[in-house]
PDB file of C-alpha atoms and ligand atoms in Angstrom:
ATOM      1  CA  MET A   1      91.222 121.694  73.602  1.00 27.00           C
ATOM      2  CA  ILE A   2      92.750 120.131  76.644  1.00 36.00           C
ATOM      3  CA  TRP A   3      89.875 118.709  78.638  1.00 47.00           C
ATOM      4  CA  SER A   4      89.788 118.806  82.358  1.00 61.00           C
ATOM      5  CA  LEU A   5      87.250 117.098  84.525  1.00 71.00           C
ATOM      6  CA  LYS A   6      88.342 119.101  87.512  1.00 79.00           C
ATOM      7  CA  GLU A   7      87.984 122.489  85.771  1.00 82.00           C
ATOM      8  CA  LYS A   8      84.473 121.606  84.669  1.00 84.00           C
ATOM      9  CA  LEU A   9      83.513 120.238  88.019  1.00 88.00           C
ATOM     10  CA  LYS A  10      84.909 123.233  89.775  1.00 89.00           C
ATOM     11  CA  GLU A  11      82.857 125.509  87.619  1.00 90.00           C
ATOM     12  CA  LEU A  12      79.753 123.428  88.089  1.00 92.00           C
ATOM     13  CA  LEU A  13      80.175 123.312  91.835  1.00 92.00           C
ATOM     14  CA  GLY A  14      80.631 127.053  91.914  1.00 92.00           C
ATOM     15  CA  GLY A  15      76.957 127.460  91.092  1.00 92.00           C
ATOM     16  CA  LYS A  16      73.806 126.059  92.562  1.00 93.00           C
ATOM     17  CA  THR A  17      74.170 122.379  93.433  1.00 93.00           C
ATOM     18  CA  ASP A  18      70.528 121.452  94.018  1.00 92.00           C
ATOM     19  CA  THR A  19      69.045 122.120  90.649  1.00 94.00           C
ATOM     20  CA  ALA A  20      68.190 119.890  87.711  1.00 94.00           C
ATOM     21  CA  GLU A  21      70.756 121.883  85.689  1.00 94.00           C
ATOM     22  CA  PHE A  22      73.461 120.979  88.139  1.00 95.00           C
ATOM     23  CA  PHE A  23      72.865 117.250  87.790  1.00 96.00           C
ATOM     24  CA  GLU A  24      72.547 117.483  84.044  1.00 95.00           C
ATOM     25  CA  GLY A  25      75.884 119.260  84.019  1.00 94.00           C
ATOM     26  CA  LEU A  26      77.349 116.596  86.218  1.00 94.00           C
ATOM     27  CA  GLU A  27      76.109 113.898  83.831  1.00 94.00           C
ATOM     28  CA  ASP A  28      77.758 115.656  80.861  1.00 92.00           C
ATOM     29  CA  THR A  29      80.974 116.067  82.834  1.00 90.00           C
ATOM     30  CA  LEU A  30      81.046 112.352  83.681  1.00 90.00           C
ATOM     31  CA  ILE A  31      80.435 111.448  80.055  1.00 88.00           C
ATOM     32  CA  GLU A  32      83.336 113.696  79.014  1.00 86.00           C
ATOM     33  CA  ALA A  33      85.430 111.982  81.691  1.00 85.00           C
ATOM     34  CA  ASP A  34      84.884 108.702  79.768  1.00 86.00           C
ATOM     35  CA  VAL A  35      82.805 107.110  82.462  1.00 87.00           C
ATOM     36  CA  GLY A  36      80.327 106.076  79.807  1.00 86.00           C
ATOM     37  CA  ALA A  37      76.930 107.544  78.999  1.00 90.00           C
ATOM     38  CA  GLY A  38      74.777 104.844  80.653  1.00 91.00           C
ATOM     39  CA  LEU A  39      76.823 104.923  83.864  1.00 91.00           C
ATOM     40  CA  ALA A  40      76.992 108.722  83.891  1.00 93.00           C
ATOM     41  CA  VAL A  41      73.194 108.992  83.766  1.00 95.00           C
ATOM     42  CA  LYS A  42      72.894 106.419  86.582  1.00 95.00           C
ATOM     43  CA  ILE A  43      75.488 108.091  88.830  1.00 95.00           C
ATOM     44  CA  ALA A  44      74.040 111.559  88.329  1.00 96.00           C
ATOM     45  CA  SER A  45      70.554 110.347  89.056  1.00 96.00           C
ATOM     46  CA  GLU A  46      71.557 108.338  92.157  1.00 96.00           C
ATOM     47  CA  LEU A  47      73.560 111.278  93.378  1.00 96.00           C
ATOM     48  CA  ARG A  48      70.587 113.599  92.959  1.00 96.00           C
ATOM     49  CA  ASP A  49      68.460 111.241  95.062  1.00 96.00           C
ATOM     50  CA  GLN A  50      71.131 110.778  97.671  1.00 96.00           C
ATOM     51  CA  ALA A  51      71.822 114.501  97.936  1.00 96.00           C
ATOM     52  CA  LYS A  52      68.123 115.191  98.334  1.00 95.00           C
ATOM     53  CA  LYS A  53      67.798 112.525 101.018  1.00 95.00           C
ATOM     54  CA  ASP A  54      70.853 113.741 102.917  1.00 94.00           C
ATOM     55  CA  GLY A  55      70.097 117.422 102.370  1.00 94.00           C
ATOM     56  CA  ALA A  56      73.582 117.691 100.858  1.00 91.00           C
ATOM     57  CA  LYS A  57      73.959 121.044  99.083  1.00 90.00           C
ATOM     58  CA  THR A  58      77.416 122.367  99.713  1.00 92.00           C
ATOM     59  CA  ARG A  59      80.087 121.664  97.155  1.00 92.00           C
ATOM     60  CA  GLU A  60      82.040 119.689  99.777  1.00 93.00           C
ATOM     61  CA  ALA A  61      79.016 117.476 100.575  1.00 95.00           C
ATOM     62  CA  ILE A  62      78.299 116.897  96.889  1.00 94.00           C
ATOM     63  CA  LEU A  63      81.907 116.142  96.132  1.00 93.00           C
ATOM     64  CA  ALA A  64      82.075 113.656  99.033  1.00 94.00           C
ATOM     65  CA  LEU A  65      78.989 111.886  97.657  1.00 95.00           C
ATOM     66  CA  LEU A  66      80.495 111.764  94.169  1.00 94.00           C
ATOM     67  CA  ARG A  67      83.757 110.426  95.483  1.00 93.00           C
ATOM     68  CA  GLN A  68      81.955 107.746  97.481  1.00 94.00           C
ATOM     69  CA  ARG A  69      79.747 106.867  94.550  1.00 93.00           C
ATOM     70  CA  LEU A  70      82.606 106.488  92.056  1.00 91.00           C
ATOM     71  CA  GLY A  71      84.514 104.453  94.625  1.00 92.00           C
ATOM     72  CA  GLU A  72      81.605 102.089  94.912  1.00 91.00           C
ATOM     73  CA  ASP A  73      82.075 100.965  91.313  1.00 88.00           C
ATOM     74  CA  LEU A  74      85.725 100.110  91.850  1.00 94.00           C
ATOM     75  CA  SER A  75      87.384  97.316  93.706  1.00 96.00           C
ATOM     76  CA  PHE A  76      91.101  97.315  94.354  1.00 97.00           C
ATOM     77  CA  GLU A  77      92.974  94.164  94.994  1.00 97.00           C
ATOM     78  CA  VAL A  78      96.772  93.949  94.778  1.00 97.00           C
ATOM     79  CA  LEU A  79      97.850  90.872  92.745  1.00 97.00           C
ATOM     80  CA  ARG A  80     100.319  88.793  94.783  1.00 97.00           C
ATOM     81  CA  PRO A  81     102.088  85.701  93.506  1.00 98.00           C
ATOM     82  CA  ASP A  82     101.360  82.523  95.438  1.00 96.00           C
ATOM     83  CA  PRO A  83     104.680  81.651  97.084  1.00 94.00           C
ATOM     84  CA  GLY A  84     103.969  77.944  96.898  1.00 93.00           C
ATOM     85  CA  ALA A  85     103.155  77.734  93.253  1.00 95.00           C
ATOM     86  CA  LEU A  86     104.371  78.585  89.765  1.00 97.00           C
ATOM     87  CA  ASN A  87     102.772  81.936  88.985  1.00 98.00           C
ATOM     88  CA  VAL A  88     102.199  83.088  85.415  1.00 98.00           C
ATOM     89  CA  PHE A  89     101.064  86.707  84.935  1.00 98.00           C
ATOM     90  CA  LEU A  90     100.214  87.395  81.325  1.00 98.00           C
ATOM     91  CA  VAL A  91     100.193  91.088  80.558  1.00 98.00           C
ATOM     92  CA  LEU A  92      97.755  92.254  77.878  1.00 98.00           C
ATOM     93  CA  GLY A  93      96.813  95.596  76.326  1.00 97.00           C
ATOM     94  CA  VAL A  94      96.961  97.585  73.184  1.00 95.00           C
ATOM     95  CA  ASN A  95     100.193  98.815  71.679  1.00 93.00           C
ATOM     96  CA  GLY A  96     101.693 101.632  73.696  1.00 94.00           C
ATOM     97  CA  ALA A  97      99.507 101.153  76.759  1.00 96.00           C
ATOM     98  CA  GLY A  98     102.586 100.549  78.894  1.00 97.00           C
ATOM     99  CA  LYS A  99     102.752  96.768  79.085  1.00 98.00           C
ATOM    100  CA  THR A 100     106.536  96.315  78.855  1.00 97.00           C
ATOM    101  CA  THR A 101     107.268  99.132  81.273  1.00 98.00           C
ATOM    102  CA  THR A 102     104.690  97.813  83.661  1.00 98.00           C
ATOM    103  CA  ILE A 103     106.278  94.329  83.551  1.00 98.00           C
ATOM    104  CA  ALA A 104     109.578  95.864  84.590  1.00 98.00           C
ATOM    105  CA  LYS A 105     107.864  97.824  87.405  1.00 98.00           C
ATOM    106  CA  LEU A 106     106.018  94.719  88.575  1.00 98.00           C
ATOM    107  CA  ALA A 107     109.269  92.683  88.524  1.00 98.00           C
ATOM    108  CA  GLU A 108     110.923  95.353  90.693  1.00 98.00           C
ATOM    109  CA  TYR A 109     107.928  95.556  93.015  1.00 98.00           C
ATOM    110  CA  TYR A 110     107.701  91.803  93.484  1.00 98.00           C
ATOM    111  CA  ARG A 111     111.423  91.425  93.895  1.00 97.00           C
ATOM    112  CA  ARG A 112     111.385  94.000  96.673  1.00 96.00           C
ATOM    113  CA  ALA A 113     108.475  92.134  98.210  1.00 96.00           C
ATOM    114  CA  GLY A 114     110.727  89.052  98.431  1.00 96.00           C
ATOM    115  CA  VAL A 115     109.489  87.031  95.487  1.00 96.00           C
ATOM    116  CA  LYS A 116     112.281  84.803  94.287  1.00 93.00           C
ATOM    117  CA  GLY A 117     112.805  83.424  90.806  1.00 97.00           C
ATOM    118  CA  ILE A 118     111.210  86.024  88.576  1.00 98.00           C
ATOM    119  CA  VAL A 119     111.397  85.422  84.823  1.00 98.00           C
ATOM    120  CA  LEU A 120     110.438  87.759  82.028  1.00 98.00           C
ATOM    121  CA  ALA A 121     109.026  86.350  78.828  1.00 98.00           C
ATOM    122  CA  ALA A 122     109.391  88.509  75.696  1.00 98.00           C
ATOM    123  CA  GLY A 123     106.032  87.528  74.199  1.00 97.00           C
ATOM    124  CA  ASP A 124     105.845  90.633  71.991  1.00 96.00           C
ATOM    125  CA  THR A 125     107.802  89.237  69.105  1.00 95.00           C
ATOM    126  CA  PHE A 126     106.165  91.577  66.621  1.00 91.00           C
ATOM    127  CA  ARG A 127     108.233  94.638  67.343  1.00 84.00           C
ATOM    128  CA  ALA A 128     111.948  94.028  67.424  1.00 79.00           C
ATOM    129  CA  GLY A 129     112.309  96.884  69.881  1.00 92.00           C
ATOM    130  CA  ALA A 130     109.989  95.239  72.379  1.00 93.00           C
ATOM    131  CA  ILE A 131     112.312  92.256  72.842  1.00 96.00           C
ATOM    132  CA  GLY A 132     115.345  94.489  73.350  1.00 96.00           C
ATOM    133  CA  GLN A 133     113.371  96.703  75.733  1.00 96.00           C
ATOM    134  CA  LEU A 134     112.476  93.751  77.946  1.00 97.00           C
ATOM    135  CA  GLU A 135     116.046  92.305  77.765  1.00 97.00           C
ATOM    136  CA  LEU A 136     117.351  95.650  78.916  1.00 97.00           C
ATOM    137  CA  HIS A 137     115.026  95.704  81.855  1.00 97.00           C
ATOM    138  CA  GLY A 138     115.947  92.096  82.687  1.00 98.00           C
ATOM    139  CA  LYS A 139     119.650  92.949  82.623  1.00 98.00           C
ATOM    140  CA  ARG A 140     119.211  95.964  84.841  1.00 97.00           C
ATOM    141  CA  LEU A 141     117.059  94.024  87.323  1.00 96.00           C
ATOM    142  CA  GLY A 142     119.292  90.929  87.143  1.00 97.00           C
ATOM    143  CA  LEU A 143     116.453  88.700  85.976  1.00 98.00           C
ATOM    144  CA  ARG A 144     116.314  85.902  83.496  1.00 98.00           C
ATOM    145  CA  VAL A 145     114.621  86.847  80.206  1.00 98.00           C
ATOM    146  CA  VAL A 146     113.239  84.245  77.846  1.00 98.00           C
ATOM    147  CA  SER A 147     113.202  85.573  74.300  1.00 97.00           C
ATOM    148  CA  GLN A 148     113.498  84.530  70.685  1.00 97.00           C
ATOM    149  CA  ASP A 149     114.152  86.420  67.475  1.00 95.00           C
ATOM    150  CA  PRO A 150     111.710  89.018  66.226  1.00 94.00           C
ATOM    151  CA  GLY A 151     108.903  87.390  64.285  1.00 94.00           C
ATOM    152  CA  ALA A 152     109.045  84.148  66.394  1.00 96.00           C
ATOM    153  CA  ASP A 153     105.817  82.611  67.566  1.00 96.00           C
ATOM    154  CA  PRO A 154     104.831  84.345  70.854  1.00 96.00           C
ATOM    155  CA  GLY A 155     103.235  81.115  72.037  1.00 97.00           C
ATOM    156  CA  ALA A 156     106.580  79.332  71.659  1.00 97.00           C
ATOM    157  CA  VAL A 157     108.405  82.001  73.691  1.00 98.00           C
ATOM    158  CA  ILE A 158     105.891  81.826  76.459  1.00 97.00           C
ATOM    159  CA  PHE A 159     105.812  78.020  76.341  1.00 97.00           C
ATOM    160  CA  ASP A 160     109.552  78.073  76.750  1.00 97.00           C
ATOM    161  CA  ALA A 161     109.392  80.527  79.682  1.00 98.00           C
ATOM    162  CA  VAL A 162     106.748  78.556  81.553  1.00 97.00           C
ATOM    163  CA  GLN A 163     108.413  75.175  80.940  1.00 96.00           C
ATOM    164  CA  SER A 164     111.871  76.335  81.961  1.00 97.00           C
ATOM    165  CA  ALA A 165     110.528  78.232  85.063  1.00 97.00           C
ATOM    166  CA  ALA A 166     108.739  75.051  86.147  1.00 95.00           C
ATOM    167  CA  ALA A 167     111.843  72.966  85.590  1.00 96.00           C
ATOM    168  CA  ARG A 168     114.030  75.373  87.527  1.00 96.00           C
ATOM    169  CA  GLY A 169     111.562  75.855  90.359  1.00 96.00           C
ATOM    170  CA  GLU A 170     111.174  79.481  89.646  1.00 97.00           C
ATOM    171  CA  ASN A 171     108.218  81.324  91.074  1.00 97.00           C
ATOM    172  CA  LEU A 172     106.907  83.956  88.715  1.00 98.00           C
ATOM    173  CA  VAL A 173     106.761  84.351  84.921  1.00 98.00           C
ATOM    174  CA  LEU A 174     105.843  87.865  83.791  1.00 98.00           C
ATOM    175  CA  ALA A 175     104.878  87.455  80.149  1.00 98.00           C
ATOM    176  CA  ASP A 176     104.688  90.322  77.677  1.00 98.00           C
ATOM    177  CA  THR A 177     102.420  90.280  74.618  1.00 97.00           C
ATOM    178  CA  ALA A 178     101.859  92.331  71.481  1.00 94.00           C
ATOM    179  CA  GLY A 179      98.648  94.317  71.331  1.00 89.00           C
ATOM    180  CA  ARG A 180      97.974  94.783  67.651  1.00 84.00           C
ATOM    181  CA  LEU A 181      94.325  95.665  67.955  1.00 80.00           C
ATOM    182  CA  HIS A 182      93.932  96.792  64.350  1.00 79.00           C
ATOM    183  CA  ASN A 183      93.973  93.115  63.396  1.00 84.00           C
ATOM    184  CA  LYS A 184      91.413  91.996  65.899  1.00 89.00           C
ATOM    185  CA  GLU A 185      90.878  88.472  64.598  1.00 91.00           C
ATOM    186  CA  ASN A 186      94.594  87.716  64.614  1.00 91.00           C
ATOM    187  CA  LEU A 187      95.015  89.266  68.065  1.00 93.00           C
ATOM    188  CA  VAL A 188      92.237  87.159  69.537  1.00 95.00           C
ATOM    189  CA  ARG A 189      93.501  83.986  67.924  1.00 95.00           C
ATOM    190  CA  GLU A 190      97.034  84.670  69.087  1.00 95.00           C
ATOM    191  CA  LEU A 191      95.910  85.394  72.640  1.00 96.00           C
ATOM    192  CA  GLN A 192      93.723  82.318  72.812  1.00 97.00           C
ATOM    193  CA  LYS A 193      96.648  80.194  71.606  1.00 97.00           C
ATOM    194  CA  ILE A 194      98.925  81.663  74.273  1.00 97.00           C
ATOM    195  CA  ASP A 195      96.244  81.197  76.882  1.00 97.00           C
ATOM    196  CA  LYS A 196      95.857  77.492  75.968  1.00 97.00           C
ATOM    197  CA  ILE A 197      99.611  76.993  76.044  1.00 97.00           C
ATOM    198  CA  ILE A 198      99.937  78.492  79.530  1.00 97.00           C
ATOM    199  CA  LYS A 199      96.958  76.420  80.863  1.00 96.00           C
ATOM    200  CA  ASN A 200      98.439  73.220  79.466  1.00 94.00           C
ATOM    201  CA  LYS A 201     102.010  73.937  80.414  1.00 92.00           C
ATOM    202  CA  ALA A 202     101.574  75.527  83.820  1.00 88.00           C
ATOM    203  CA  GLY A 203      99.126  72.876  84.961  1.00 85.00           C
ATOM    204  CA  GLY A 204      96.344  72.950  87.528  1.00 84.00           C
ATOM    205  CA  GLY A 205      98.489  73.805  90.477  1.00 88.00           C
ATOM    206  CA  ALA A 206      99.776  77.006  88.947  1.00 94.00           C
ATOM    207  CA  CYS A 207      98.489  80.475  89.633  1.00 97.00           C
ATOM    208  CA  TYR A 208      97.771  81.921  86.249  1.00 97.00           C
ATOM    209  CA  ARG A 209      96.473  85.547  85.979  1.00 98.00           C
ATOM    210  CA  LYS A 210      95.716  87.741  83.044  1.00 98.00           C
ATOM    211  CA  ILE A 211      96.359  91.457  83.597  1.00 98.00           C
ATOM    212  CA  LEU A 212      94.959  94.135  81.274  1.00 98.00           C
ATOM    213  CA  VAL A 213      97.015  97.360  81.044  1.00 97.00           C
ATOM    214  CA  ILE A 214      95.003 100.453  80.244  1.00 96.00           C
ATOM    215  CA  ASP A 215      96.394 103.893  79.358  1.00 95.00           C
ATOM    216  CA  ALA A 216      94.660 106.544  81.445  1.00 92.00           C
ATOM    217  CA  GLY A 217      94.524 108.726  78.391  1.00 89.00           C
ATOM    218  CA  THR A 218      92.321 106.233  76.539  1.00 90.00           C
ATOM    219  CA  GLY A 219      88.932 107.631  75.680  1.00 84.00           C
ATOM    220  CA  GLN A 220      85.597 105.863  75.447  1.00 83.00           C
ATOM    221  CA  ASN A 221      86.883 103.195  73.018  1.00 87.00           C
ATOM    222  CA  GLY A 222      88.992 101.883  75.934  1.00 91.00           C
ATOM    223  CA  LEU A 223      85.879  99.948  77.051  1.00 93.00           C
ATOM    224  CA  ALA A 224      85.462  98.315  73.639  1.00 93.00           C
ATOM    225  CA  GLN A 225      89.207  97.448  73.665  1.00 93.00           C
ATOM    226  CA  ALA A 226      88.951  95.946  77.096  1.00 96.00           C
ATOM    227  CA  LYS A 227      85.999  93.854  76.015  1.00 96.00           C
ATOM    228  CA  VAL A 228      88.027  92.371  73.143  1.00 96.00           C
ATOM    229  CA  PHE A 229      90.670  91.134  75.567  1.00 97.00           C
ATOM    230  CA  HIS A 230      88.165  90.061  78.193  1.00 97.00           C
ATOM    231  CA  GLU A 231      86.128  88.072  75.634  1.00 96.00           C
ATOM    232  CA  ALA A 232      89.255  86.523  74.145  1.00 96.00           C
ATOM    233  CA  VAL A 233      90.816  85.133  77.285  1.00 97.00           C
ATOM    234  CA  GLY A 234      89.178  86.548  80.368  1.00 97.00           C
ATOM    235  CA  VAL A 235      90.886  89.343  82.329  1.00 98.00           C
ATOM    236  CA  ASP A 236      91.522  88.961  86.094  1.00 98.00           C
ATOM    237  CA  SER A 237      93.047  92.289  86.969  1.00 98.00           C
ATOM    238  CA  LEU A 238      93.429  95.848  85.651  1.00 98.00           C
ATOM    239  CA  ILE A 239      96.416  98.180  85.776  1.00 98.00           C
ATOM    240  CA  LEU A 240      95.857 101.834  84.877  1.00 97.00           C
ATOM    241  CA  THR A 241      99.018 103.399  83.455  1.00 96.00           C
ATOM    242  CA  LYS A 242     100.064 106.969  82.775  1.00 95.00           C
ATOM    243  CA  PHE A 243      97.857 108.181  85.614  1.00 94.00           C
ATOM    244  CA  ASP A 244     100.184 111.115  85.990  1.00 91.00           C
ATOM    245  CA  GLY A 245     100.334 114.406  84.231  1.00 72.00           C
ATOM    246  CA  ALA A 246      97.064 115.514  82.699  1.00 65.00           C
ATOM    247  CA  ALA A 247      95.585 112.064  82.347  1.00 64.00           C
ATOM    248  CA  ARG A 248      91.852 111.752  82.697  1.00 76.00           C
ATOM    249  CA  GLY A 249      91.414 108.105  83.734  1.00 84.00           C
ATOM    250  CA  GLY A 250      87.640 107.985  83.993  1.00 87.00           C
ATOM    251  CA  ILE A 251      87.680 105.021  81.579  1.00 90.00           C
ATOM    252  CA  LEU A 252      88.807 102.873  84.537  1.00 93.00           C
ATOM    253  CA  VAL A 253      85.424 103.252  86.205  1.00 92.00           C
ATOM    254  CA  ALA A 254      83.669 102.216  83.027  1.00 91.00           C
ATOM    255  CA  ILE A 255      85.879  99.162  82.472  1.00 94.00           C
ATOM    256  CA  ALA A 256      86.130  97.999  86.074  1.00 92.00           C
ATOM    257  CA  ARG A 257      82.381  98.284  86.485  1.00 91.00           C
ATOM    258  CA  GLU A 258      81.314  96.877  83.169  1.00 92.00           C
ATOM    259  CA  LEU A 259      83.595  93.879  83.332  1.00 95.00           C
ATOM    260  CA  GLY A 260      83.552  93.491  87.127  1.00 95.00           C
ATOM    261  CA  ILE A 261      87.321  93.293  87.359  1.00 97.00           C
ATOM    262  CA  PRO A 262      89.432  94.609  90.246  1.00 97.00           C
ATOM    263  CA  VAL A 263      92.264  97.090  89.862  1.00 97.00           C
ATOM    264  CA  SER A 264      95.630  95.937  91.101  1.00 98.00           C
ATOM    265  CA  PHE A 265      98.043  98.781  90.445  1.00 98.00           C
ATOM    266  CA  LEU A 266      98.316 102.363  89.138  1.00 97.00           C
ATOM    267  CA  GLY A 267     101.223 103.388  87.000  1.00 97.00           C
ATOM    268  CA  VAL A 268     102.144 106.995  87.739  1.00 96.00           C
ATOM    269  CA  GLY A 269     105.310 107.681  85.736  1.00 96.00           C
ATOM    270  CA  GLU A 270     108.131 106.253  83.735  1.00 96.00           C
ATOM    271  CA  LYS A 271     110.383 105.356  86.673  1.00 96.00           C
ATOM    272  CA  MET A 272     110.464 101.800  87.984  1.00 96.00           C
ATOM    273  CA  SER A 273     109.159 103.002  91.399  1.00 96.00           C
ATOM    274  CA  ASP A 274     106.225 104.786  89.790  1.00 98.00           C
ATOM    275  CA  LEU A 275     103.805 101.954  90.609  1.00 98.00           C
ATOM    276  CA  ILE A 276     101.155 102.195  93.285  1.00 98.00           C
ATOM    277  CA  PRO A 277      99.781  98.926  94.639  1.00 98.00           C
ATOM    278  CA  GLY A 278      95.969  99.059  94.935  1.00 97.00           C
ATOM    279  CA  GLY A 279      95.500 102.754  94.719  1.00 95.00           C
ATOM    280  CA  ARG A 280      91.875 103.434  95.647  1.00 95.00           C
ATOM    281  CA  GLU A 281      92.622 106.711  97.433  1.00 94.00           C
ATOM    282  CA  GLU A 282      95.219 107.791  94.896  1.00 94.00           C
ATOM    283  CA  TYR A 283      92.807 107.143  92.037  1.00 94.00           C
ATOM    284  CA  LEU A 284      89.875 109.061  93.600  1.00 92.00           C
ATOM    285  CA  GLU A 285      92.225 111.869  94.643  1.00 90.00           C
ATOM    286  CA  GLY A 286      93.626 111.928  91.091  1.00 89.00           C
ATOM    287  CA  ILE A 287      90.279 112.425  89.469  1.00 87.00           C
ATOM    288  CA  LEU A 288      88.508 114.509  92.107  1.00 88.00           C
ATOM    289  CA  GLY A 289      91.224 115.929  94.348  1.00 83.00           C
ATOM    290  CA  GLY A 290      91.960 119.575  94.563  1.00 80.00           C
ATOM    291  CA  ILE A 291      88.534 120.723  93.437  1.00 82.00           C
TER     292      ILE A 291
HETATM  293  N1  GDP B   1     104.070 108.951  82.186  1.00 72.04           N
HETATM  294  C1  GDP B   1     103.984 107.620  82.137  1.00 72.04           C
HETATM  295  N2  GDP B   1     104.490 106.967  81.088  1.00 72.04           N
HETATM  296  C2  GDP B   1     104.410 105.629  81.051  1.00 72.04           C
HETATM  297  C3  GDP B   1     103.798 104.878  82.125  1.00 72.04           C
HETATM  298  N3  GDP B   1     103.863 103.566  81.759  1.00 72.04           N
HETATM  299  C4  GDP B   1     104.482 103.497  80.564  1.00 72.04           C
HETATM  300  N4  GDP B   1     104.765 104.710  80.120  1.00 72.04           N
HETATM  301  C5  GDP B   1     105.474 105.104  78.847  1.00 72.04           C
HETATM  302  O1  GDP B   1     104.583 104.749  77.780  1.00 72.04           O
HETATM  303  C6  GDP B   1     105.373 104.402  76.633  1.00 72.04           C
HETATM  304  C7  GDP B   1     104.923 103.028  76.096  1.00 72.04           C
HETATM  305  O2  GDP B   1     105.248 102.068  77.052  1.00 72.04           O
HETATM  306  P1  GDP B   1     105.496 100.539  76.710  1.00 72.04           P
HETATM  307  O3  GDP B   1     105.759  99.864  78.019  1.00 72.04           O
HETATM  308  O4  GDP B   1     106.566 100.418  75.701  1.00 72.04           O
HETATM  309  O5  GDP B   1     104.111 100.145  76.077  1.00 72.04           O
HETATM  310  P2  GDP B   1     103.655  98.731  75.397  1.00 72.04           P
HETATM  311  O6  GDP B   1     103.656  98.981  73.934  1.00 72.04           O
HETATM  312  O7  GDP B   1     102.264  98.491  75.923  1.00 72.04           O
HETATM  313  O8  GDP B   1     104.606  97.710  75.899  1.00 72.04           O
HETATM  314  C8  GDP B   1     106.771 104.429  77.070  1.00 72.04           C
HETATM  315  O9  GDP B   1     107.374 105.630  76.666  1.00 72.04           O
HETATM  316  C9  GDP B   1     106.723 104.350  78.609  1.00 72.04           C
HETATM  317  O10 GDP B   1     107.816 104.971  79.236  1.00 72.04           O
HETATM  318  C10 GDP B   1     103.268 105.610  83.240  1.00 72.04           C
HETATM  319  O11 GDP B   1     102.701 105.090  84.204  1.00 72.04           O
HETATM  320  N5  GDP B   1     103.378 106.983  83.173  1.00 72.04           N
HETATM  321 MG1   MG B   2     105.785  96.517  74.750  1.00 72.04          MG
END
């Protein structure tokens, strides 16, 4: 069954909105929206108190409170390269989340914003297709791509990219990675190795950021996945992809809140321009709009 938060909320809001049943229903709906059980209980209970205090009973008033409450758990902060430093943005996430596509979108976005000297590093050496995919994007965008053959050490590719970017005075390295989560120990080890290499190579004056890409269609295990990456290397910023179509996207609230990490962009399609910087209003509108 295709699940829809909006349909359920609509139905719920069509009935009485000041009863215990309503807030229980709201709790269930939030759980189904992947907000997480603990947080769903908390939000529903806080909303009940707030609605009582404000005398909010109409569907519009309740919706406004819900929107405000969900927004409170999210911070949005566009990631911008430091123009005076070497920037290394390492892009993390499970296979298929949209990392490689997002790197191309970011490259396009930053280039339009006037960032000079953007380099792409093909750090997903596991899938042969991933290297070709990034090279294609690089060619189309007219950007340098650092890559090696499939099966090469991803740390070596990224080392090479950071070193050459520093030597050439380039400004931004966007580094791709593989996200083979089924082999967690290997993934963590590999990421920690890459992390160490970047820290050593880029040096203290560099601006090094780790970005976690999350597919909006990811269910509750998205939080566990995010924790693996966060515990491995520490995530600085979140990008929610595929927040178009019938995506649910509630997992973003759970991850952003639990890990205390800001959201920098929303991916809303396969085109290079389908990238929204920040995106607070678009996100809240996407999950609650049109009800
Ligand atoms: N609809 C939609 N598709 C996306 C978005 N971002 C990526 N994709 C698609 O998701 C698939 C996997 O993307 P890819 O970048 O290869 O994922 P990776 O394995 O994490 O590198 C591709 O078919 C992309 O076109 C998005 O924001 N919206
Ligand atoms: Mg990829």
